[in-house]
PDB file of C-alpha atoms in Angstrom:
ATOM      1  CA  MET A  66     -33.161 -32.069  16.885  1.00 56.00           C
ATOM      2  CA  SER A  67     -31.866 -29.300  19.158  1.00 55.00           C
ATOM      3  CA  SER A  68     -28.304 -30.114  18.300  1.00 62.00           C
ATOM      4  CA  VAL A  69     -29.259 -29.750  14.617  1.00 58.00           C
ATOM      5  CA  LEU A  70     -30.574 -26.263  15.312  1.00 56.00           C
ATOM      6  CA  VAL A  71     -27.594 -25.227  17.295  1.00 59.00           C
ATOM      7  CA  SER A  72     -25.381 -26.461  14.396  1.00 79.00           C
ATOM      8  CA  GLN A  73     -27.412 -24.546  11.882  1.00 78.00           C
ATOM      9  CA  LYS A  74     -27.107 -21.385  14.017  1.00 77.00           C
ATOM     10  CA  GLU A  75     -23.500 -21.856  14.349  1.00 79.00           C
ATOM     11  CA  ASN A  76     -23.055 -22.329  10.611  1.00 75.00           C
ATOM     12  CA  ASN A  77     -25.221 -19.293   9.864  1.00 78.00           C
ATOM     13  CA  ARG A  78     -23.086 -17.233  12.336  1.00 79.00           C
ATOM     14  CA  ALA A  79     -19.866 -18.375  10.702  1.00 75.00           C
ATOM     15  CA  VAL A  80     -21.163 -17.622   7.170  1.00 74.00           C
ATOM     16  CA  HIS A  81     -21.977 -14.124   8.287  1.00 78.00           C
ATOM     17  CA  LEU A  82     -18.579 -13.613  10.258  1.00 79.00           C
ATOM     18  CA  GLN A  83     -16.480 -14.635   7.242  1.00 87.00           C
ATOM     19  CA  PRO A  84     -17.048 -11.430   5.237  1.00 86.00           C
ATOM     20  CA  ALA A  85     -16.049  -9.363   8.173  1.00 85.00           C
ATOM     21  CA  ARG A  86     -12.961 -11.394   8.736  1.00 90.00           C
ATOM     22  CA  THR A  87     -12.022 -11.115   5.029  1.00 92.00           C
ATOM     23  CA  SER A  88     -12.631  -7.315   5.240  1.00 92.00           C
ATOM     24  CA  GLU A  89     -10.318  -7.047   8.190  1.00 93.00           C
ATOM     25  CA  GLN A  90      -7.572  -9.093   6.380  1.00 95.00           C
ATOM     26  CA  VAL A  91      -7.966  -6.840   3.334  1.00 95.00           C
ATOM     27  CA  ALA A  92      -7.789  -3.639   5.433  1.00 95.00           C
ATOM     28  CA  LEU A  93      -4.660  -4.822   7.259  1.00 96.00           C
ATOM     29  CA  GLU A  94      -2.943  -5.655   3.986  1.00 94.00           C
ATOM     30  CA  MET A  95      -3.905  -2.163   2.532  1.00 93.00           C
ATOM     31  CA  GLU A  96      -2.406  -0.692   5.701  1.00 95.00           C
ATOM     32  CA  ARG A  97       0.812  -2.684   5.116  1.00 92.00           C
ATOM     33  CA  VAL A  98       0.996  -1.587   1.538  1.00 89.00           C
ATOM     34  CA  ILE A  99       0.382   2.066   2.312  1.00 90.00           C
ATOM     35  CA  ALA A 100       3.008   1.986   5.105  1.00 92.00           C
ATOM     36  CA  GLY A 101       5.589   0.450   2.653  1.00 88.00           C
ATOM     37  CA  ALA A 102       4.761   3.015   0.005  1.00 86.00           C
ATOM     38  CA  GLU A 103       5.191   5.792   2.699  1.00 90.00           C
ATOM     39  CA  SER A 104       8.552   4.442   3.710  1.00 90.00           C
ATOM     40  CA  VAL A 105       9.852   4.307   0.147  1.00 86.00           C
ATOM     41  CA  LEU A 106       8.649   7.960  -0.524  1.00 86.00           C
ATOM     42  CA  GLN A 107      10.200   9.144   2.770  1.00 90.00           C
ATOM     43  CA  ALA A 108      13.496   7.414   1.876  1.00 88.00           C
ATOM     44  CA  LEU A 109      13.549   8.949  -1.655  1.00 85.00           C
ATOM     45  CA  SER A 110      12.744  12.433  -0.306  1.00 85.00           C
ATOM     46  CA  VAL A 111      15.858  12.606   1.685  1.00 89.00           C
ATOM     47  CA  THR A 112      18.328  11.328  -0.968  1.00 87.00           C
ATOM     48  CA  PRO A 113      20.754  13.911  -2.265  1.00 88.00           C
ATOM     49  CA  ILE A 114      19.767  13.179  -5.779  1.00 85.00           C
ATOM     50  CA  VAL A 115      16.150  14.124  -5.156  1.00 83.00           C
ATOM     51  CA  ARG A 116      17.064  16.960  -2.872  1.00 83.00           C
ATOM     52  CA  HIS A 117      19.357  18.717  -5.305  1.00 83.00           C
ATOM     53  CA  GLY A 118      17.226  18.056  -8.288  1.00 76.00           C
ATOM     54  CA  ASP A 119      19.623  16.599 -10.820  1.00 79.00           C
ATOM     55  CA  LEU A 120      16.852  15.761 -13.242  1.00 80.00           C
ATOM     56  CA  ALA A 121      18.472  12.980 -15.274  1.00 83.00           C
ATOM     57  CA  ILE A 122      19.804  11.075 -12.274  1.00 86.00           C
ATOM     58  CA  CYS A 123      16.734  11.800 -10.272  1.00 84.00           C
ATOM     59  CA  SER A 124      14.564  10.438 -13.099  1.00 83.00           C
ATOM     60  CA  ASP A 125      16.557   7.203 -13.271  1.00 85.00           C
ATOM     61  CA  LEU A 126      16.389   6.775  -9.508  1.00 85.00           C
ATOM     62  CA  VAL A 127      12.627   7.246  -9.346  1.00 81.00           C
ATOM     63  CA  THR A 128      11.939   5.122 -12.358  1.00 83.00           C
ATOM     64  CA  GLY A 129      14.054   2.393 -10.851  1.00 84.00           C
ATOM     65  CA  MET A 130      12.160   2.559  -7.519  1.00 82.00           C
ATOM     66  CA  ALA A 131       8.780   2.513  -9.273  1.00 79.00           C
ATOM     67  CA  THR A 132       9.878  -0.649 -11.136  1.00 82.00           C
ATOM     68  CA  ALA A 133      11.420  -2.328  -7.964  1.00 84.00           C
ATOM     69  CA  VAL A 134       8.306  -1.737  -5.737  1.00 81.00           C
ATOM     70  CA  PRO A 135       5.448  -3.616  -7.274  1.00 79.00           C
ATOM     71  CA  TYR A 136       2.718  -1.611  -5.552  1.00 77.00           C
ATOM     72  CA  LEU A 137       3.853   1.714  -6.986  1.00 78.00           C
ATOM     73  CA  SER A 138       2.839   2.153 -10.550  1.00 78.00           C
ATOM     74  CA  ALA A 139       4.379   5.595 -10.865  1.00 77.00           C
ATOM     75  CA  ILE A 140       6.441   8.093  -8.746  1.00 79.00           C
ATOM     76  CA  ALA A 141       6.837  11.742  -9.595  1.00 79.00           C
ATOM     77  CA  VAL A 142       9.019  14.397  -7.872  1.00 78.00           C
ATOM     78  CA  ILE A 143       7.384  17.749  -7.301  1.00 80.00           C
ATOM     79  CA  ASN A 144       9.313  20.742  -6.349  1.00 78.00           C
ATOM     80  CA  PRO A 145       8.161  23.127  -3.542  1.00 80.00           C
ATOM     81  CA  ASP A 146       6.484  25.333  -6.161  1.00 85.00           C
ATOM     82  CA  GLY A 147       4.238  22.424  -7.204  1.00 83.00           C
ATOM     83  CA  HIS A 148       5.986  21.660 -10.564  1.00 81.00           C
ATOM     84  CA  VAL A 149       6.539  18.134 -11.520  1.00 80.00           C
ATOM     85  CA  ARG A 150      10.064  17.322 -12.312  1.00 69.00           C
TER      86      ARG A 150
END
């Protein structure tokens, strides 16, 4: 009987720990996605096309990146004055 109680306690503990583990996994995945997006944006920010503001070419580049990176639904370039290009 005591082994059944121990087993039930272990099962209850496992059931309660699973959501915490799942939350940790989701948080780690979100960190990975955010770090990836950050890397893409940093790389774009130093390209001559974005830096010099050739709007037509810049638009093509940014659109291509948004299409190529599945977790980015849109990317916009904003000049230092705060205007979206």
